[in-house]
PDB file of C-alpha atoms in Angstrom:
ATOM      1  CA  MET A 834       0.017   0.063   0.024  1.00 51.00           C
ATOM      2  CA  ALA A 835       1.269   3.458  -0.934  1.00 42.00           C
ATOM      3  CA  ALA A 836       1.625   6.002   1.944  1.00 47.00           C
ATOM      4  CA  PRO A 837      -1.344   8.424   2.311  1.00 45.00           C
ATOM      5  CA  VAL A 838      -1.000  12.005   1.098  1.00 41.00           C
ATOM      6  CA  THR A 839       0.067  14.196   4.001  1.00 46.00           C
ATOM      7  CA  HIS A 840       1.549  17.253   2.323  1.00 45.00           C
ATOM      8  CA  TYR A 841      -0.501  20.400   1.714  1.00 42.00           C
ATOM      9  CA  GLU A 842      -1.540  20.468  -1.935  1.00 46.00           C
ATOM     10  CA  ASN A 843      -3.645  22.903  -3.995  1.00 41.00           C
ATOM     11  CA  PHE A 844      -5.459  19.990  -5.717  1.00 43.00           C
ATOM     12  CA  PRO A 845      -6.867  16.584  -4.832  1.00 42.00           C
ATOM     13  CA  VAL A 846      -4.510  13.659  -5.013  1.00 44.00           C
ATOM     14  CA  ALA A 847      -6.152  10.176  -5.334  1.00 42.00           C
ATOM     15  CA  SER A 848      -9.310  11.637  -3.840  1.00 45.00           C
ATOM     16  CA  LEU A 849     -12.753  10.049  -3.655  1.00 47.00           C
ATOM     17  CA  LEU A 850     -13.350  11.381  -7.174  1.00 54.00           C
ATOM     18  CA  CYS A 851     -10.520   9.226  -8.456  1.00 65.00           C
ATOM     19  CA  PRO A 852     -11.588   5.900  -9.912  1.00 71.00           C
ATOM     20  CA  PRO A 853     -11.127   3.429  -6.951  1.00 79.00           C
ATOM     21  CA  HIS A 854      -9.005   0.957  -8.803  1.00 83.00           C
ATOM     22  CA  LEU A 855      -6.607   3.697  -9.610  1.00 85.00           C
ATOM     23  CA  ARG A 856      -6.252   5.275  -6.128  1.00 85.00           C
ATOM     24  CA  GLN A 857      -3.313   3.060  -5.110  1.00 90.00           C
ATOM     25  CA  PRO A 858      -1.348   3.408  -8.386  1.00 91.00           C
ATOM     26  CA  ILE A 859      -1.764   7.214  -8.262  1.00 90.00           C
ATOM     27  CA  ALA A 860      -0.808   7.331  -4.669  1.00 89.00           C
ATOM     28  CA  ALA A 861       2.319   5.226  -5.520  1.00 93.00           C
ATOM     29  CA  ILE A 862       3.363   7.709  -8.201  1.00 93.00           C
ATOM     30  CA  TYR A 863       2.660  10.622  -5.891  1.00 90.00           C
ATOM     31  CA  ALA A 864       4.762   9.082  -3.116  1.00 92.00           C
ATOM     32  CA  PHE A 865       7.653   8.558  -5.539  1.00 95.00           C
ATOM     33  CA  ALA A 866       7.588  12.105  -6.714  1.00 93.00           C
ATOM     34  CA  ARG A 867       6.950  13.620  -3.304  1.00 92.00           C
ATOM     35  CA  THR A 868       9.782  11.715  -1.698  1.00 95.00           C
ATOM     36  CA  ALA A 869      12.233  12.764  -4.390  1.00 95.00           C
ATOM     37  CA  ASP A 870      11.101  16.356  -4.067  1.00 92.00           C
ATOM     38  CA  ASP A 871      11.649  16.234  -0.311  1.00 93.00           C
ATOM     39  CA  ILE A 872      15.173  14.863  -0.862  1.00 96.00           C
ATOM     40  CA  ALA A 873      15.865  17.828  -3.094  1.00 93.00           C
ATOM     41  CA  ASP A 874      14.210  20.434  -0.981  1.00 89.00           C
ATOM     42  CA  GLU A 875      13.508  19.692   2.655  1.00 88.00           C
ATOM     43  CA  GLY A 876      15.792  19.462   5.755  1.00 88.00           C
ATOM     44  CA  ASP A 877      19.282  20.668   6.302  1.00 90.00           C
ATOM     45  CA  ALA A 878      21.223  18.407   4.011  1.00 94.00           C
ATOM     46  CA  THR A 879      24.013  19.934   1.904  1.00 96.00           C
ATOM     47  CA  PRO A 880      23.719  20.080  -1.876  1.00 96.00           C
ATOM     48  CA  ALA A 881      26.295  17.322  -2.174  1.00 97.00           C
ATOM     49  CA  GLN A 882      24.221  15.106   0.158  1.00 97.00           C
ATOM     50  CA  ARG A 883      21.075  15.876  -1.774  1.00 97.00           C
ATOM     51  CA  LEU A 884      22.689  15.048  -5.076  1.00 97.00           C
ATOM     52  CA  ALA A 885      24.128  11.821  -3.682  1.00 97.00           C
ATOM     53  CA  ASP A 886      20.703  10.746  -2.370  1.00 97.00           C
ATOM     54  CA  LEU A 887      18.954  11.627  -5.709  1.00 97.00           C
ATOM     55  CA  VAL A 888      21.557   9.624  -7.556  1.00 97.00           C
ATOM     56  CA  ALA A 889      20.921   6.688  -5.272  1.00 97.00           C
ATOM     57  CA  TYR A 890      17.213   7.161  -5.578  1.00 98.00           C
ATOM     58  CA  ARG A 891      17.522   7.157  -9.425  1.00 98.00           C
ATOM     59  CA  ALA A 892      19.530   3.960  -9.213  1.00 97.00           C
ATOM     60  CA  GLU A 893      16.876   2.392  -7.105  1.00 98.00           C
ATOM     61  CA  LEU A 894      14.322   3.193  -9.724  1.00 98.00           C
ATOM     62  CA  SER A 895      16.402   1.444 -12.274  1.00 97.00           C
ATOM     63  CA  ARG A 896      16.736  -1.548 -10.038  1.00 97.00           C
ATOM     64  CA  VAL A 897      13.039  -1.981  -9.259  1.00 97.00           C
ATOM     65  CA  ALA A 898      12.111  -1.293 -12.934  1.00 97.00           C
ATOM     66  CA  ALA A 899      14.421  -4.181 -13.835  1.00 97.00           C
ATOM     67  CA  GLY A 900      12.494  -6.473 -11.475  1.00 95.00           C
ATOM     68  CA  GLN A 901      14.875  -6.454  -8.480  1.00 96.00           C
ATOM     69  CA  PRO A 902      13.317  -6.281  -5.027  1.00 95.00           C
ATOM     70  CA  PRO A 903      13.336  -2.818  -3.389  1.00 95.00           C
ATOM     71  CA  ALA A 904      16.142  -2.068  -0.983  1.00 95.00           C
ATOM     72  CA  ALA A 905      15.275  -1.293   2.608  1.00 95.00           C
ATOM     73  CA  ARG A 906      15.899   2.442   2.527  1.00 95.00           C
ATOM     74  CA  TRP A 907      12.989   3.397   0.409  1.00 96.00           C
ATOM     75  CA  ALA A 908      10.989   0.203   0.425  1.00 96.00           C
ATOM     76  CA  ALA A 909       7.782   2.014   1.438  1.00 95.00           C
ATOM     77  CA  VAL A 910       8.014   4.036  -1.830  1.00 97.00           C
ATOM     78  CA  PHE A 911       9.465   1.549  -4.269  1.00 97.00           C
ATOM     79  CA  GLY A 912       7.430  -1.466  -3.144  1.00 96.00           C
ATOM     80  CA  PRO A 913       4.052   0.041  -4.195  1.00 96.00           C
ATOM     81  CA  LEU A 914       5.725   1.700  -7.194  1.00 97.00           C
ATOM     82  CA  GLN A 915       7.135  -1.648  -8.431  1.00 97.00           C
ATOM     83  CA  ALA A 916       3.728  -3.219  -8.129  1.00 96.00           C
ATOM     84  CA  THR A 917       2.332  -0.324 -10.192  1.00 96.00           C
ATOM     85  CA  LEU A 918       5.032  -0.637 -12.803  1.00 96.00           C
ATOM     86  CA  ARG A 919       4.218  -4.330 -13.255  1.00 95.00           C
ATOM     87  CA  GLN A 920       0.504  -3.973 -13.195  1.00 95.00           C
ATOM     88  CA  HIS A 921       0.098  -0.928 -15.453  1.00 96.00           C
ATOM     89  CA  ALA A 922       3.414  -1.003 -17.531  1.00 95.00           C
ATOM     90  CA  LEU A 923       4.259   2.618 -16.597  1.00 95.00           C
ATOM     91  CA  PRO A 924       6.670   4.374 -18.884  1.00 96.00           C
ATOM     92  CA  VAL A 925       9.824   4.424 -16.741  1.00 97.00           C
ATOM     93  CA  PRO A 926      11.479   7.311 -18.732  1.00 97.00           C
ATOM     94  CA  LEU A 927       8.728   9.629 -17.392  1.00 97.00           C
ATOM     95  CA  LEU A 928       9.650   8.722 -13.859  1.00 97.00           C
ATOM     96  CA  ASP A 929      13.344   9.300 -14.602  1.00 98.00           C
ATOM     97  CA  ASP A 930      12.535  12.731 -16.138  1.00 97.00           C
ATOM     98  CA  LEU A 931      11.139  13.757 -12.744  1.00 97.00           C
ATOM     99  CA  LEU A 932      14.349  12.875 -11.079  1.00 97.00           C
ATOM    100  CA  SER A 933      16.459  14.699 -13.557  1.00 97.00           C
ATOM    101  CA  ALA A 934      14.427  17.825 -12.764  1.00 96.00           C
ATOM    102  CA  PHE A 935      14.910  17.507  -9.038  1.00 96.00           C
ATOM    103  CA  ILE A 936      18.666  17.094  -9.609  1.00 97.00           C
ATOM    104  CA  GLN A 937      18.611  20.279 -11.714  1.00 97.00           C
ATOM    105  CA  ASP A 938      16.776  22.089  -8.917  1.00 95.00           C
ATOM    106  CA  VAL A 939      19.582  21.260  -6.376  1.00 96.00           C
ATOM    107  CA  GLU A 940      22.296  22.220  -8.849  1.00 96.00           C
ATOM    108  CA  LYS A 941      20.616  25.574  -9.818  1.00 95.00           C
ATOM    109  CA  THR A 942      20.068  26.450  -6.123  1.00 93.00           C
ATOM    110  CA  ARG A 943      23.662  25.467  -5.196  1.00 93.00           C
ATOM    111  CA  ASP A 944      25.094  27.660  -7.930  1.00 92.00           C
ATOM    112  CA  ALA A 945      22.674  30.515  -7.338  1.00 88.00           C
ATOM    113  CA  GLN A 946      21.435  30.269 -10.896  1.00 91.00           C
ATOM    114  CA  GLY A 947      18.032  31.194 -12.264  1.00 93.00           C
ATOM    115  CA  TYR A 948      16.428  30.675 -15.670  1.00 97.00           C
ATOM    116  CA  ALA A 949      17.506  32.709 -18.653  1.00 97.00           C
ATOM    117  CA  ASP A 950      14.087  32.834 -20.313  1.00 98.00           C
ATOM    118  CA  ARG A 951      10.753  31.137 -20.564  1.00 98.00           C
ATOM    119  CA  ALA A 952      12.088  28.493 -23.021  1.00 98.00           C
ATOM    120  CA  GLU A 953      14.594  27.276 -20.337  1.00 98.00           C
ATOM    121  CA  LEU A 954      11.938  27.290 -17.641  1.00 98.00           C
ATOM    122  CA  LEU A 955       9.558  25.388 -19.905  1.00 98.00           C
ATOM    123  CA  ASP A 956      12.161  22.725 -20.435  1.00 97.00           C
ATOM    124  CA  TYR A 957      12.414  22.283 -16.672  1.00 97.00           C
ATOM    125  CA  CYS A 958       8.558  22.040 -16.400  1.00 97.00           C
ATOM    126  CA  ARG A 959       8.641  19.409 -19.235  1.00 97.00           C
ATOM    127  CA  ARG A 960      10.548  17.178 -16.832  1.00 97.00           C
ATOM    128  CA  SER A 961       9.350  18.340 -13.443  1.00 94.00           C
ATOM    129  CA  ALA A 962       5.589  18.463 -14.048  1.00 94.00           C
ATOM    130  CA  ASN A 963       4.441  17.138 -17.397  1.00 95.00           C
ATOM    131  CA  PRO A 964       5.446  13.491 -16.801  1.00 95.00           C
ATOM    132  CA  VAL A 965       2.875  13.329 -13.949  1.00 93.00           C
ATOM    133  CA  GLY A 966       0.034  14.206 -16.289  1.00 94.00           C
ATOM    134  CA  ARG A 967       1.265  11.784 -18.887  1.00 95.00           C
ATOM    135  CA  LEU A 968       1.531   8.999 -16.296  1.00 95.00           C
ATOM    136  CA  LEU A 969      -2.084   9.644 -15.226  1.00 92.00           C
ATOM    137  CA  LEU A 970      -3.300   9.577 -18.847  1.00 93.00           C
ATOM    138  CA  HIS A 971      -1.500   6.241 -19.273  1.00 94.00           C
ATOM    139  CA  LEU A 972      -3.393   4.901 -16.181  1.00 92.00           C
ATOM    140  CA  TYR A 973      -6.693   6.222 -17.561  1.00 91.00           C
ATOM    141  CA  GLY A 974      -6.067   4.738 -20.981  1.00 91.00           C
ATOM    142  CA  VAL A 975      -6.397   8.067 -22.634  1.00 91.00           C
ATOM    143  CA  THR A 976      -4.202   8.421 -25.701  1.00 89.00           C
ATOM    144  CA  GLY A 977      -3.903  10.880 -28.550  1.00 92.00           C
ATOM    145  CA  GLU A 978      -1.667  13.793 -29.290  1.00 95.00           C
ATOM    146  CA  GLN A 979      -4.290  16.427 -28.391  1.00 97.00           C
ATOM    147  CA  ALA A 980      -4.909  14.979 -24.969  1.00 96.00           C
ATOM    148  CA  LEU A 981      -1.118  14.805 -24.314  1.00 97.00           C
ATOM    149  CA  GLN A 982      -0.668  18.416 -25.333  1.00 97.00           C
ATOM    150  CA  GLU A 983      -3.572  19.555 -23.110  1.00 97.00           C
ATOM    151  CA  SER A 984      -2.170  17.502 -20.204  1.00 96.00           C
ATOM    152  CA  ASP A 985       1.277  19.151 -20.705  1.00 97.00           C
ATOM    153  CA  ALA A 986      -0.285  22.638 -20.722  1.00 98.00           C
ATOM    154  CA  ILE A 987      -2.144  21.934 -17.421  1.00 97.00           C
ATOM    155  CA  CYS A 988       0.926  20.385 -15.654  1.00 96.00           C
ATOM    156  CA  THR A 989       3.175  23.232 -16.842  1.00 97.00           C
ATOM    157  CA  ALA A 990       0.600  25.747 -15.710  1.00 97.00           C
ATOM    158  CA  LEU A 991       0.435  24.020 -12.275  1.00 96.00           C
ATOM    159  CA  GLN A 992       4.202  24.085 -11.892  1.00 96.00           C
ATOM    160  CA  LEU A 993       4.355  27.781 -12.829  1.00 97.00           C
ATOM    161  CA  ILE A 994       1.423  28.630 -10.457  1.00 97.00           C
ATOM    162  CA  ASN A 995       3.311  26.866  -7.694  1.00 95.00           C
ATOM    163  CA  PHE A 996       6.357  29.060  -8.479  1.00 97.00           C
ATOM    164  CA  TRP A 997       4.354  32.366  -8.357  1.00 97.00           C
ATOM    165  CA  GLN A 998       2.583  31.196  -5.226  1.00 96.00           C
ATOM    166  CA  ASP A 999       5.910  30.437  -3.473  1.00 95.00           C
ATOM    167  CA  LEU A1000       7.949  33.477  -4.261  1.00 96.00           C
ATOM    168  CA  SER A1001       8.066  34.608  -0.652  1.00 95.00           C
ATOM    169  CA  VAL A1002       9.450  31.191   0.318  1.00 94.00           C
ATOM    170  CA  ASP A1003      11.701  30.371  -2.643  1.00 94.00           C
ATOM    171  CA  ILE A1004      13.613  33.545  -3.154  1.00 95.00           C
ATOM    172  CA  PRO A1005      15.019  33.692   0.373  1.00 93.00           C
ATOM    173  CA  ARG A1006      16.082  30.041  -0.144  1.00 90.00           C
ATOM    174  CA  GLY A1007      18.005  30.947  -3.214  1.00 90.00           C
ATOM    175  CA  ARG A1008      15.513  29.428  -5.668  1.00 92.00           C
ATOM    176  CA  HIS A1009      14.753  31.822  -8.559  1.00 93.00           C
ATOM    177  CA  TYR A1010      12.135  30.894 -11.160  1.00 97.00           C
ATOM    178  CA  LEU A1011      11.184  34.357 -12.565  1.00 97.00           C
ATOM    179  CA  PRO A1012      12.981  34.257 -15.990  1.00 98.00           C
ATOM    180  CA  HIS A1013      15.755  36.807 -16.324  1.00 97.00           C
ATOM    181  CA  ALA A1014      14.494  37.929 -19.709  1.00 98.00           C
ATOM    182  CA  ASP A1015      11.051  38.736 -18.185  1.00 98.00           C
ATOM    183  CA  CYS A1016      12.691  40.587 -15.279  1.00 97.00           C
ATOM    184  CA  ALA A1017      14.723  42.708 -17.759  1.00 97.00           C
ATOM    185  CA  ARG A1018      11.670  43.441 -19.927  1.00 97.00           C
ATOM    186  CA  HIS A1019       9.747  44.785 -16.957  1.00 97.00           C
ATOM    187  CA  GLY A1020      12.712  46.528 -15.364  1.00 97.00           C
ATOM    188  CA  ALA A1021      12.537  44.416 -12.291  1.00 95.00           C
ATOM    189  CA  GLY A1022      15.886  44.638 -10.544  1.00 91.00           C
ATOM    190  CA  PRO A1023      17.476  41.656  -8.789  1.00 92.00           C
ATOM    191  CA  ALA A1024      18.091  43.670  -5.612  1.00 93.00           C
ATOM    192  CA  ASP A1025      14.401  44.581  -5.183  1.00 93.00           C
ATOM    193  CA  LEU A1026      13.343  40.992  -5.964  1.00 94.00           C
ATOM    194  CA  GLN A1027      15.862  39.596  -3.461  1.00 93.00           C
ATOM    195  CA  ALA A1028      14.577  42.084  -0.864  1.00 93.00           C
ATOM    196  CA  LEU A1029      11.008  41.058  -1.640  1.00 94.00           C
ATOM    197  CA  HIS A1030       9.965  44.587  -2.452  1.00 91.00           C
ATOM    198  CA  SER A1031       6.654  45.060  -4.291  1.00 90.00           C
ATOM    199  CA  THR A1032       7.830  47.805  -6.636  1.00 94.00           C
ATOM    200  CA  PRO A1033       5.639  48.745  -9.728  1.00 95.00           C
ATOM    201  CA  GLU A1034       8.115  46.869 -11.923  1.00 96.00           C
ATOM    202  CA  ASN A1035       7.824  43.696  -9.759  1.00 96.00           C
ATOM    203  CA  VAL A1036       4.008  43.965  -9.789  1.00 95.00           C
ATOM    204  CA  LEU A1037       3.977  44.064 -13.567  1.00 96.00           C
ATOM    205  CA  LEU A1038       6.427  41.137 -13.724  1.00 97.00           C
ATOM    206  CA  ILE A1039       4.429  38.943 -11.364  1.00 97.00           C
ATOM    207  CA  THR A1040       1.107  39.882 -13.105  1.00 96.00           C
ATOM    208  CA  ASP A1041       2.596  39.014 -16.442  1.00 97.00           C
ATOM    209  CA  CYS A1042       3.904  35.650 -15.223  1.00 98.00           C
ATOM    210  CA  ALA A1043       0.548  34.867 -13.627  1.00 97.00           C
ATOM    211  CA  GLN A1044      -1.213  35.638 -16.992  1.00 98.00           C
ATOM    212  CA  TRP A1045       1.207  33.266 -18.699  1.00 98.00           C
ATOM    213  CA  ALA A1046       0.251  30.522 -16.327  1.00 98.00           C
ATOM    214  CA  ARG A1047      -3.445  31.317 -16.635  1.00 98.00           C
ATOM    215  CA  ALA A1048      -3.217  31.150 -20.472  1.00 98.00           C
ATOM    216  CA  LEU A1049      -1.630  27.735 -20.345  1.00 98.00           C
ATOM    217  CA  MET A1050      -4.230  26.357 -17.928  1.00 98.00           C
ATOM    218  CA  GLU A1051      -7.035  27.562 -20.135  1.00 97.00           C
ATOM    219  CA  GLN A1052      -5.305  26.000 -23.094  1.00 97.00           C
ATOM    220  CA  GLY A1053      -5.243  22.608 -21.360  1.00 97.00           C
ATOM    221  CA  ALA A1054      -8.698  22.866 -19.800  1.00 97.00           C
ATOM    222  CA  PRO A1055     -10.592  20.989 -22.531  1.00 96.00           C
ATOM    223  CA  LEU A1056      -8.860  17.838 -21.363  1.00 96.00           C
ATOM    224  CA  VAL A1057     -11.506  17.590 -18.568  1.00 94.00           C
ATOM    225  CA  HIS A1058     -13.960  16.512 -21.266  1.00 93.00           C
ATOM    226  CA  ARG A1059     -11.626  13.801 -22.556  1.00 91.00           C
ATOM    227  CA  LEU A1060     -11.292  11.935 -19.300  1.00 88.00           C
ATOM    228  CA  PRO A1061     -13.926   9.406 -18.317  1.00 78.00           C
ATOM    229  CA  GLY A1062     -16.252   9.769 -15.352  1.00 82.00           C
ATOM    230  CA  ARG A1063     -14.740  10.586 -11.993  1.00 80.00           C
ATOM    231  CA  ALA A1064     -11.288  11.288 -13.392  1.00 84.00           C
ATOM    232  CA  GLY A1065     -12.721  14.144 -15.460  1.00 89.00           C
ATOM    233  CA  TRP A1066     -14.389  15.600 -12.389  1.00 87.00           C
ATOM    234  CA  GLU A1067     -11.210  15.379 -10.330  1.00 85.00           C
ATOM    235  CA  LEU A1068      -9.286  17.152 -13.115  1.00 91.00           C
ATOM    236  CA  ARG A1069     -11.879  19.939 -13.018  1.00 93.00           C
ATOM    237  CA  LEU A1070     -10.967  20.556  -9.439  1.00 90.00           C
ATOM    238  CA  VAL A1071      -7.323  20.468 -10.253  1.00 92.00           C
ATOM    239  CA  VAL A1072      -7.745  23.088 -13.003  1.00 95.00           C
ATOM    240  CA  GLN A1073      -9.930  25.288 -10.828  1.00 95.00           C
ATOM    241  CA  GLY A1074      -7.488  24.950  -7.833  1.00 93.00           C
ATOM    242  CA  GLY A1075      -4.778  26.316 -10.001  1.00 95.00           C
ATOM    243  CA  LEU A1076      -6.918  29.139 -11.354  1.00 96.00           C
ATOM    244  CA  ARG A1077      -8.077  30.072  -7.839  1.00 96.00           C
ATOM    245  CA  ILE A1078      -4.424  30.472  -6.672  1.00 96.00           C
ATOM    246  CA  LEU A1079      -3.900  32.752  -9.610  1.00 97.00           C
ATOM    247  CA  ASP A1080      -6.799  34.790  -8.507  1.00 96.00           C
ATOM    248  CA  LYS A1081      -5.231  35.225  -5.169  1.00 96.00           C
ATOM    249  CA  VAL A1082      -1.804  36.138  -6.723  1.00 95.00           C
ATOM    250  CA  ASP A1083      -3.518  38.755  -8.831  1.00 94.00           C
ATOM    251  CA  ALA A1084      -5.469  40.156  -5.885  1.00 94.00           C
ATOM    252  CA  LEU A1085      -2.235  40.611  -3.933  1.00 94.00           C
ATOM    253  CA  HIS A1086      -0.827  43.058  -6.601  1.00 90.00           C
ATOM    254  CA  GLY A1087       2.674  41.858  -6.203  1.00 87.00           C
ATOM    255  CA  ALA A1088       2.497  41.314  -2.478  1.00 90.00           C
ATOM    256  CA  SER A1089       2.931  37.568  -3.139  1.00 92.00           C
ATOM    257  CA  LEU A1090       6.625  38.447  -2.871  1.00 93.00           C
ATOM    258  CA  HIS A1091       6.145  38.542   0.948  1.00 91.00           C
ATOM    259  CA  THR A1092       2.728  36.843   1.422  1.00 92.00           C
ATOM    260  CA  ARG A1093       2.100  33.288   0.273  1.00 94.00           C
ATOM    261  CA  PRO A1094      -1.443  32.806  -1.047  1.00 93.00           C
ATOM    262  CA  ARG A1095      -3.096  29.500  -0.231  1.00 89.00           C
ATOM    263  CA  LEU A1096      -6.485  27.861  -0.494  1.00 91.00           C
ATOM    264  CA  HIS A1097      -9.020  27.910   2.404  1.00 90.00           C
ATOM    265  CA  ALA A1098     -12.184  26.042   3.048  1.00 89.00           C
ATOM    266  CA  TRP A1099     -14.462  28.513   1.371  1.00 91.00           C
ATOM    267  CA  ASP A1100     -12.253  28.441  -1.780  1.00 91.00           C
ATOM    268  CA  TRP A1101     -13.230  24.853  -2.392  1.00 89.00           C
ATOM    269  CA  GLY A1102     -16.820  25.996  -2.719  1.00 90.00           C
ATOM    270  CA  VAL A1103     -15.842  28.489  -5.324  1.00 92.00           C
ATOM    271  CA  MET A1104     -13.820  25.889  -7.179  1.00 91.00           C
ATOM    272  CA  LEU A1105     -16.663  23.351  -7.099  1.00 91.00           C
ATOM    273  CA  GLY A1106     -19.114  25.886  -8.486  1.00 93.00           C
ATOM    274  CA  ARG A1107     -16.764  26.757 -11.334  1.00 94.00           C
ATOM    275  CA  ALA A1108     -16.017  23.078 -11.970  1.00 91.00           C
ATOM    276  CA  LEU A1109     -19.720  22.354 -12.435  1.00 91.00           C
ATOM    277  CA  VAL A1110     -20.006  24.799 -15.301  1.00 91.00           C
ATOM    278  CA  MET A1111     -16.780  23.885 -17.161  1.00 88.00           C
TER     279      MET A1111
END
């Protein structure tokens, strides 16, 4: 059995809306990704320690994908994942892409590097977020290039929304996702961003980045009509959760640099109402 979801998320993960026979496989994929993300991001480990653990984690993925029994260290993650790999023939390269993105995150933070432009950030999202959507489509048995493109748009949008939601947390930790080209275009100086100052230039920058994420989410939203039954309804809430966070980012007028927006109980009523009319 995969471990239950315990982290705060903006969207349902293997919820009651998820088809019952897929809750455990989805929870196994989530546990795999969440654990790797925690290795890369949580605690007091040095970058060298994080990278070593991620390399070991990646090697463990190769081992269990080849049919070897999980080692003791991450058996609670790789046991359920191996069962899901066998039962559903998951594409292992998609799981490996996730790990390559987490490794890149550690290296970028270690070297105090950001992203030159949107193309570079989109390449990161292609590996850090899009594989999750493609794995879910694989489980749902949904194929076709249009569905894959819409899934990629939703997952990239969710990743970008997470970045714009977490500016107040990420920037002090040395994690910079606002593309340098966008900063320069809006005249947003690195000193003001580092100091978390809501200058007029920073307000325009964050508003523009939020609009970029919103456009991608709206581009991918038709996918909700391609997924069968409960899965389509769960995706409606995922889409609306992302859009609701963007509403809050917009309402802060740049103050998300020092205030982290998050969903509250009443927001789920708004999201449900919007999901019903999609």
